[in-house]
Amino acid sequence: MTPEERHFQDRIDAGEKIEPKDWMPEGYRKTLIRQIGQHAHSEIVGQLPEGNWITRAPTLQRKAILLAKVQDEAGHGLYLYCAAETLGVSRDWLTEQLLSGKMKYSSIFNYPTLTWADIGAIGWLVDGAAIMNQVPLQRTSYGPYARAMIRICKEESFHQRQGYDIMLKMARGTPEQRRMAQDALNRFWYPALMMFGPSDKESVHSAQSMAWKIKINTNDELRQKFVDQTVPQAEYLGLTIPDPDLKWNEERGHYDFTQPDWNEFYEVLRGNGPCNADRMEARRRAWEEGAWVREGLMAHAEKRRARRAAAAQAAE
Amino acid sequence: MTPEERHFQDRIDAGEKIEPKDWMPEGYRKTLIRQIGQHAHSEIVGQLPEGNWITRAPTLQRKAILLAKVQDEAGHGLYLYCAAETLGVSRDWLTEQLLSGKMKYSSIFNYPTLTWADIGAIGWLVDGAAIMNQVPLQRTSYGPYARAMIRICKEESFHQRQGYDIMLKMARGTPEQRRMAQDALNRFWYPALMMFGPSDKESVHSAQSMAWKIKINTNDELRQKFVDQTVPQAEYLGLTIPDPDLKWNEERGHYDFTQPDWNEFYEVLRGNGPCNADRMEARRRAWEEGAWVREGLMAHAEKRRARRAAAAQAAE
Amino acid sequence: MTRDEALFEFALRMGDTALILGHRISEWCGHAPVIEEDIALANIALDLIGQTQMWLGLAGEVEGRGRSADDLAYLRDAWDFRNLLIAERPNRDFGHTYMRQFLHDAYAVEMLGELTGSAEERVAAIAAKALKEAQYHLEKSSEIVIGLGDGTEESHARMQDALERLWPYTGEMFADDAVDETLAAESIAPKPSSLRPAWDARVNAVLGEATLTRPESGFAHLGGKTGRHTEHLGHLLAEMQWLQRAYPGATW
Amino acid sequence: MTRDEALFEFALRMGDTALILGHRISEWCGHAPVIEEDIALANIALDLIGQTQMWLGLAGEVEGRGRSADDLAYLRDAWDFRNLLIAERPNRDFGHTYMRQFLHDAYAVEMLGELTGSAEERVAAIAAKALKEAQYHLEKSSEIVIGLGDGTEESHARMQDALERLWPYTGEMFADDAVDETLAAESIAPKPSSLRPAWDARVNAVLGEATLTRPESGFAHLGGKTGRHTEHLGHLLAEMQWLQRAYPGATW
């Protein structure tokens, strides 16, 4: 470790925040760009599965709530791209990384939303898992990232409650609604568990990231916490978690549960999830078909700037 | 009249058919191209209002019948383009005339199909009016046109019966279905009357066309015939024709009825019907987005021809 | 026509226009050219859905047959919808969407502005809340129309095309009928025709800055306000009402 | 699983695939690149709707709960549909539509060919009728795939793209499950996996002539046959079932 690196690590160990203008190791910067970028992309791609039901939301109120939620997600994407930009990369560059497939987004968004209950399940399980991941990141060492997470976490917990509320309505509703709710839980349970990433034993970058306080808890810790929190919620809903081996372990003080199928996880990462191609195509099309808009607005801004400059000069 | 023209008119008067290789006056040829082209375009554009309900047809049987009908219309378009081609114009040229707005199609297709009953009303009233126009044209002086009309008329009367059958089901159905049926009649009645064209007093080309037997009856004759035929059908359905002044005239042996609003007719011709812009856009898009297909298939045919020629040469 | 019959129709016209336009805008969700626009469009849609709830709530109340705003939104067929035709026109491209929005917003601001002085308190209250939103929407949509109209050659051409395509759907906003006459006589709502001069002035100013040419045709498609729609509305409703139709009686 | 349970599922798989694919094809109506193709596509759709009536009719009969083919088509939600996922993929462009058709037809011809020898007479009878249609469809779709694959540079690129996009949806056609095992044991239907060699041979031959490159990936999206669909199916059904859902109990 160089003296600079030593000093850097000491600051982190002392709980200081690293700010954009501070010196930082190249690895720290790169890891953060990857992590924040991936998180930002997830918010953006994450609009799509829920957006799929905005035009079919069953009541005006539900439609409004869902619109507001998806709007929040776009907002989160924006905060996070801004946080990433403080590390010296542009939003356009990050977008290109996404669209070329070089940067990933959370694999959960490669699963389809097939019934209205999926909107509930996403709020309850997916936002629930996201919060579990994100709450500790409010204490992450990189200042802009930590501050973005604080704003995001506040909104996410609101989303989770709304999702749970949908599930509750469905679980207490007609037999068909109940069936939708159970079906949604069946399909989203394991993908939600995957959101914490593979077991720490498999995870290469974990140790360094934890030392840098970019990562605060291990994947397995968070996954366990999520299961422990979610099981009683499912019981309250009267829904069955699709894991016959799930049971309370008195000794550990935790639920024992079945690991997700990690082969499926790696398949989805490789692009073979149910919706990878559709999601990427939707984002690519939005980007390409929006090119003339971005160019038009930029050209106009440039004209205005030039006109103002000319007017200022004439006034002198 | 030149001797050639005299001879030509004599042949027509004698009931002979004019064939593609026969001499004909330029005006005859031009009028026929306009009339047949317009008729062909009407069949093609006419796919759109009915096509609008294929994906929402209420039963499998109705969907199949509607598909078959729209398919027949495309077929009629094809016969008619072929008939027009015998007059020395190409189908591509005719298509360009349509897409540039230089040639028209029947203004009835600029009205929207808003409920399933409209599919019935189109079969009953629009095909009904079309048949009224077309039956006499089976005796038109131009051979290829007369023969195309014979094939077309056979299918159209089938379509009309199917349309009437839909109306009957609706008129005998639930109150909502009955409302749909009456609403469809209200909206399609006057546009159907317009299909015969303005009163002969206004029609410039009529006299010459009748002498050439391109036109057999006057517009007013056919319109009257249509009204006389349709009123009892509406009565049988228990529907009310939206014309308070409609009544049987014992003396004339015909129904008296209110003329359609010819201002509306001319507005629609000028492009201001409810759907003109949408219809033309749909056809233009089909044509433009199909360009690569037509080019691809042509290129392949050319390659095949070249390969066969090369093979034949090698074999010699 | 009684006062309440007219008020019911009017509330449907306002509510349905907000609902259908809001639905169209919501179709953009996740597909906008930049994130800021995803946010802005969601925001407009959200406001419009909120306005829908108020107007259709009022309609149900005035009708007095126990229909809620949701019943009116989800359980009527196309012919009972009273939205302006411009609201149901398809989104096409981003510029077209914002041109439609601008032409509508310029009208909504005038209409809602007048309604804040309505003799019917419930109308005045809804208008007061909606007006602020409409003003913000108009600011935003004017900005985009100007930015793209006076942008590149391509963006200019697309905006001019959008303007020409949508123009015949603007006249309906100012066409008076018996509903309007009744409500004007009761000082509940202005005659739509009275809003035209202010709309013209605003539209001319923005189109001027956008370097766009105002179409000359005065032709207007009518029918939305009396239930004669375009073919597009049926498809939109099939999607929008799907769940309520497929699972009647369920609560969500 | 009883014989009849399996037969019910199988008839749904056949019928739903025909229904959904037929619906997709029918979306082209009036929008094809040349009139001959408007006619050809309507013809394919028509055949597929006819096959739907037979298969869903059989399903209703086997189920024995009084559901007609129309009930099954119009009153089930997405999760009860059993069509192959490839059938619900969107049309995109004309080439994509025909590539989807070709990949399906090459399978349908093999499947129906085997079914003509089914121990269940009703299955054999439906297959005999449908096979002739499928053979004609395959001839037609092969021709288009070859023509566009071996056409211009652009048409070639579009067809290769379509092939790659659709390829992961072909594996499902050959995935056996308990339904297939049960019916194979009863000589009612072949195991889907047994159809693969003939399909491979046909597809390779046509792709070869079309100068297209067969994708190497063996990855297969599954789920259609057990009711786990793509997001596209729900939108398709919202449109298809609209009238039946909005006016329950009416006859048309």
PDB file of N, CA and C in Angstrom, chain A residues 43 46-47 50 54 62-76 109 118-128 155-156 158-160 162-163 166, chain C residues 29 42 46:
ATOM      1  N   GLU A  43     -32.523   1.360 -12.129  1.00  0.00           N
ATOM      2  CA  GLU A  43     -33.688   2.231 -11.926  1.00  0.00           C
ATOM      3  C   GLU A  43     -34.348   2.537 -13.272  1.00  0.00           C
ATOM      4  N   GLY A  46     -35.757  -0.562 -14.742  1.00  0.00           N
ATOM      5  CA  GLY A  46     -36.815  -0.953 -13.815  1.00  0.00           C
ATOM      6  C   GLY A  46     -38.138  -0.247 -14.070  1.00  0.00           C
ATOM      7  N   GLN A  47     -38.121   0.821 -14.855  1.00  0.00           N
ATOM      8  CA  GLN A  47     -39.386   1.461 -15.219  1.00  0.00           C
ATOM      9  C   GLN A  47     -40.241   0.543 -16.095  1.00  0.00           C
ATOM     10  N   GLU A  50     -42.841  -2.333 -14.628  1.00  0.00           N
ATOM     11  CA  GLU A  50     -44.012  -1.700 -14.001  1.00  0.00           C
ATOM     12  C   GLU A  50     -44.762  -0.851 -15.005  1.00  0.00           C
ATOM     13  N   ILE A  54     -49.071   0.274 -16.369  1.00  0.00           N
ATOM     14  CA  ILE A  54     -49.649   1.605 -16.131  1.00  0.00           C
ATOM     15  C   ILE A  54     -50.910   1.794 -16.962  1.00  0.00           C
ATOM     16  N   ARG A  62     -54.917   3.574  -8.335  1.00  0.00           N
ATOM     17  CA  ARG A  62     -53.780   2.671  -8.554  1.00  0.00           C
ATOM     18  C   ARG A  62     -52.907   3.162  -9.705  1.00  0.00           C
ATOM     19  N   LYS A  63     -53.543   3.697 -10.711  1.00  0.00           N
ATOM     20  CA  LYS A  63     -52.802   4.214 -11.849  1.00  0.00           C
ATOM     21  C   LYS A  63     -51.928   5.394 -11.399  1.00  0.00           C
ATOM     22  N   ALA A  64     -52.511   6.263 -10.591  1.00  0.00           N
ATOM     23  CA  ALA A  64     -51.760   7.421 -10.111  1.00  0.00           C
ATOM     24  C   ALA A  64     -50.586   6.981  -9.239  1.00  0.00           C
ATOM     25  N   ILE A  65     -50.838   6.042  -8.355  1.00  0.00           N
ATOM     26  CA  ILE A  65     -49.767   5.569  -7.464  1.00  0.00           C
ATOM     27  C   ILE A  65     -48.636   4.941  -8.275  1.00  0.00           C
ATOM     28  N   LEU A  66     -49.019   4.143  -9.268  1.00  0.00           N
ATOM     29  CA  LEU A  66     -47.999   3.470 -10.067  1.00  0.00           C
ATOM     30  C   LEU A  66     -47.211   4.482 -10.901  1.00  0.00           C
ATOM     31  N   LEU A  67     -47.912   5.442 -11.477  1.00  0.00           N
ATOM     32  CA  LEU A  67     -47.215   6.491 -12.231  1.00  0.00           C
ATOM     33  C   LEU A  67     -46.212   7.214 -11.340  1.00  0.00           C
ATOM     34  N   ALA A  68     -46.656   7.541 -10.142  1.00  0.00           N
ATOM     35  CA  ALA A  68     -45.773   8.268  -9.227  1.00  0.00           C
ATOM     36  C   ALA A  68     -44.569   7.411  -8.870  1.00  0.00           C
ATOM     37  N   LYS A  69     -44.800   6.132  -8.734  1.00  0.00           N
ATOM     38  CA  LYS A  69     -43.695   5.248  -8.376  1.00  0.00           C
ATOM     39  C   LYS A  69     -42.672   5.173  -9.497  1.00  0.00           C
ATOM     40  N   VAL A  70     -43.173   4.975 -10.714  1.00  0.00           N
ATOM     41  CA  VAL A  70     -42.248   4.856 -11.827  1.00  0.00           C
ATOM     42  C   VAL A  70     -41.515   6.181 -12.042  1.00  0.00           C
ATOM     43  N   GLN A  71     -42.215   7.266 -11.790  1.00  0.00           N
ATOM     44  CA  GLN A  71     -41.568   8.574 -11.868  1.00  0.00           C
ATOM     45  C   GLN A  71     -40.435   8.673 -10.842  1.00  0.00           C
ATOM     46  N   ASP A  72     -40.684   8.175  -9.649  1.00  0.00           N
ATOM     47  CA  ASP A  72     -39.628   8.170  -8.636  1.00  0.00           C
ATOM     48  C   ASP A  72     -38.415   7.383  -9.114  1.00  0.00           C
ATOM     49  N   GLU A  73     -38.686   6.276  -9.770  1.00  0.00           N
ATOM     50  CA  GLU A  73     -37.566   5.458 -10.231  1.00  0.00           C
ATOM     51  C   GLU A  73     -36.706   6.218 -11.235  1.00  0.00           C
ATOM     52  N   ALA A  74     -37.376   6.904 -12.155  1.00  0.00           N
ATOM     53  CA  ALA A  74     -36.602   7.728 -13.091  1.00  0.00           C
ATOM     54  C   ALA A  74     -35.805   8.764 -12.312  1.00  0.00           C
ATOM     55  N   GLY A  75     -36.420   9.326 -11.278  1.00  0.00           N
ATOM     56  CA  GLY A  75     -35.722  10.300 -10.441  1.00  0.00           C
ATOM     57  C   GLY A  75     -34.498   9.686  -9.765  1.00  0.00           C
ATOM     58  N   HIS A  76     -34.654   8.486  -9.258  1.00  0.00           N
ATOM     59  CA  HIS A  76     -33.514   7.801  -8.634  1.00  0.00           C
ATOM     60  C   HIS A  76     -32.396   7.588  -9.649  1.00  0.00           C
ATOM     61  N   PHE A 109     -35.075  -7.309 -13.292  1.00  0.00           N
ATOM     62  CA  PHE A 109     -35.930  -6.622 -14.261  1.00  0.00           C
ATOM     63  C   PHE A 109     -36.019  -7.364 -15.588  1.00  0.00           C
ATOM     64  N   ASP A 118     -48.331  -8.806  -9.919  1.00  0.00           N
ATOM     65  CA  ASP A 118     -46.883  -8.656 -10.052  1.00  0.00           C
ATOM     66  C   ASP A 118     -46.447  -7.245  -9.658  1.00  0.00           C
ATOM     67  N   ILE A 119     -47.338  -6.281  -9.861  1.00  0.00           N
ATOM     68  CA  ILE A 119     -47.012  -4.914  -9.459  1.00  0.00           C
ATOM     69  C   ILE A 119     -46.927  -4.845  -7.933  1.00  0.00           C
ATOM     70  N   GLY A 120     -47.816  -5.577  -7.285  1.00  0.00           N
ATOM     71  CA  GLY A 120     -47.727  -5.675  -5.838  1.00  0.00           C
ATOM     72  C   GLY A 120     -46.461  -6.402  -5.404  1.00  0.00           C
ATOM     73  N   ALA A 121     -46.183  -7.518  -6.065  1.00  0.00           N
ATOM     74  CA  ALA A 121     -45.015  -8.325  -5.681  1.00  0.00           C
ATOM     75  C   ALA A 121     -43.715  -7.552  -5.892  1.00  0.00           C
ATOM     76  N   ILE A 122     -43.657  -6.754  -6.941  1.00  0.00           N
ATOM     77  CA  ILE A 122     -42.444  -5.969  -7.168  1.00  0.00           C
ATOM     78  C   ILE A 122     -42.255  -4.960  -6.044  1.00  0.00           C
ATOM     79  N   GLY A 123     -43.337  -4.283  -5.664  1.00  0.00           N
ATOM     80  CA  GLY A 123     -43.216  -3.327  -4.575  1.00  0.00           C
ATOM     81  C   GLY A 123     -42.800  -4.025  -3.283  1.00  0.00           C
ATOM     82  N   TRP A 124     -43.492  -5.090  -3.009  1.00  0.00           N
ATOM     83  CA  TRP A 124     -43.248  -5.785  -1.743  1.00  0.00           C
ATOM     84  C   TRP A 124     -41.872  -6.460  -1.708  1.00  0.00           C
ATOM     85  N   LEU A 125     -41.601  -7.311  -2.703  1.00  0.00           N
ATOM     86  CA  LEU A 125     -40.378  -8.129  -2.651  1.00  0.00           C
ATOM     87  C   LEU A 125     -39.173  -7.429  -3.279  1.00  0.00           C
ATOM     88  N   VAL A 126     -39.376  -6.854  -4.447  1.00  0.00           N
ATOM     89  CA  VAL A 126     -38.228  -6.290  -5.161  1.00  0.00           C
ATOM     90  C   VAL A 126     -37.777  -5.000  -4.487  1.00  0.00           C
ATOM     91  N   ASP A 127     -38.729  -4.118  -4.186  1.00  0.00           N
ATOM     92  CA  ASP A 127     -38.321  -2.913  -3.455  1.00  0.00           C
ATOM     93  C   ASP A 127     -37.860  -3.287  -2.053  1.00  0.00           C
ATOM     94  N   GLY A 128     -38.508  -4.311  -1.487  1.00  0.00           N
ATOM     95  CA  GLY A 128     -38.088  -4.774  -0.166  1.00  0.00           C
ATOM     96  C   GLY A 128     -36.632  -5.224  -0.180  1.00  0.00           C
ATOM     97  N   GLU A 155     -37.873   7.142  -0.276  1.00  0.00           N
ATOM     98  CA  GLU A 155     -38.959   6.858  -1.212  1.00  0.00           C
ATOM     99  C   GLU A 155     -39.233   5.369  -1.372  1.00  0.00           C
ATOM    100  N   GLU A 156     -38.160   4.580  -1.315  1.00  0.00           N
ATOM    101  CA  GLU A 156     -38.335   3.147  -1.552  1.00  0.00           C
ATOM    102  C   GLU A 156     -39.223   2.501  -0.494  1.00  0.00           C
ATOM    103  N   PHE A 158     -41.601   3.761   1.049  1.00  0.00           N
ATOM    104  CA  PHE A 158     -42.954   4.148   0.693  1.00  0.00           C
ATOM    105  C   PHE A 158     -43.486   3.201  -0.405  1.00  0.00           C
ATOM    106  N   HIS A 159     -42.645   2.949  -1.393  1.00  0.00           N
ATOM    107  CA  HIS A 159     -43.036   2.046  -2.476  1.00  0.00           C
ATOM    108  C   HIS A 159     -43.324   0.647  -1.954  1.00  0.00           C
ATOM    109  N   GLN A 160     -42.489   0.225  -1.004  1.00  0.00           N
ATOM    110  CA  GLN A 160     -42.679  -1.130  -0.509  1.00  0.00           C
ATOM    111  C   GLN A 160     -44.033  -1.264   0.176  1.00  0.00           C
ATOM    112  N   GLN A 162     -46.684   0.460  -0.459  1.00  0.00           N
ATOM    113  CA  GLN A 162     -47.733   0.461  -1.489  1.00  0.00           C
ATOM    114  C   GLN A 162     -47.855  -0.907  -2.153  1.00  0.00           C
ATOM    115  N   GLY A 163     -46.722  -1.534  -2.396  1.00  0.00           N
ATOM    116  CA  GLY A 163     -46.738  -2.864  -3.008  1.00  0.00           C
ATOM    117  C   GLY A 163     -47.420  -3.868  -2.086  1.00  0.00           C
ATOM    118  N   ILE A 166     -51.111  -3.519  -2.224  1.00  0.00           N
ATOM    119  CA  ILE A 166     -51.713  -4.206  -3.379  1.00  0.00           C
ATOM    120  C   ILE A 166     -51.856  -5.695  -3.081  1.00  0.00           C
TER     121      ILE A 166
ATOM    122  N   CYS C  29     -44.201   6.034 -20.624  1.00  0.00           N
ATOM    123  CA  CYS C  29     -43.437   5.632 -19.452  1.00  0.00           C
ATOM    124  C   CYS C  29     -42.243   4.720 -19.754  1.00  0.00           C
ATOM    125  N   ALA C  42     -44.355  11.700 -16.900  1.00  0.00           N
ATOM    126  CA  ALA C  42     -45.073  11.019 -15.813  1.00  0.00           C
ATOM    127  C   ALA C  42     -45.783  12.050 -14.956  1.00  0.00           C
ATOM    128  N   LEU C  46     -49.725  12.212 -14.329  1.00  0.00           N
ATOM    129  CA  LEU C  46     -50.181  12.124 -12.943  1.00  0.00           C
ATOM    130  C   LEU C  46     -51.165  13.254 -12.636  1.00  0.00           C
TER     131      LEU C  46
END
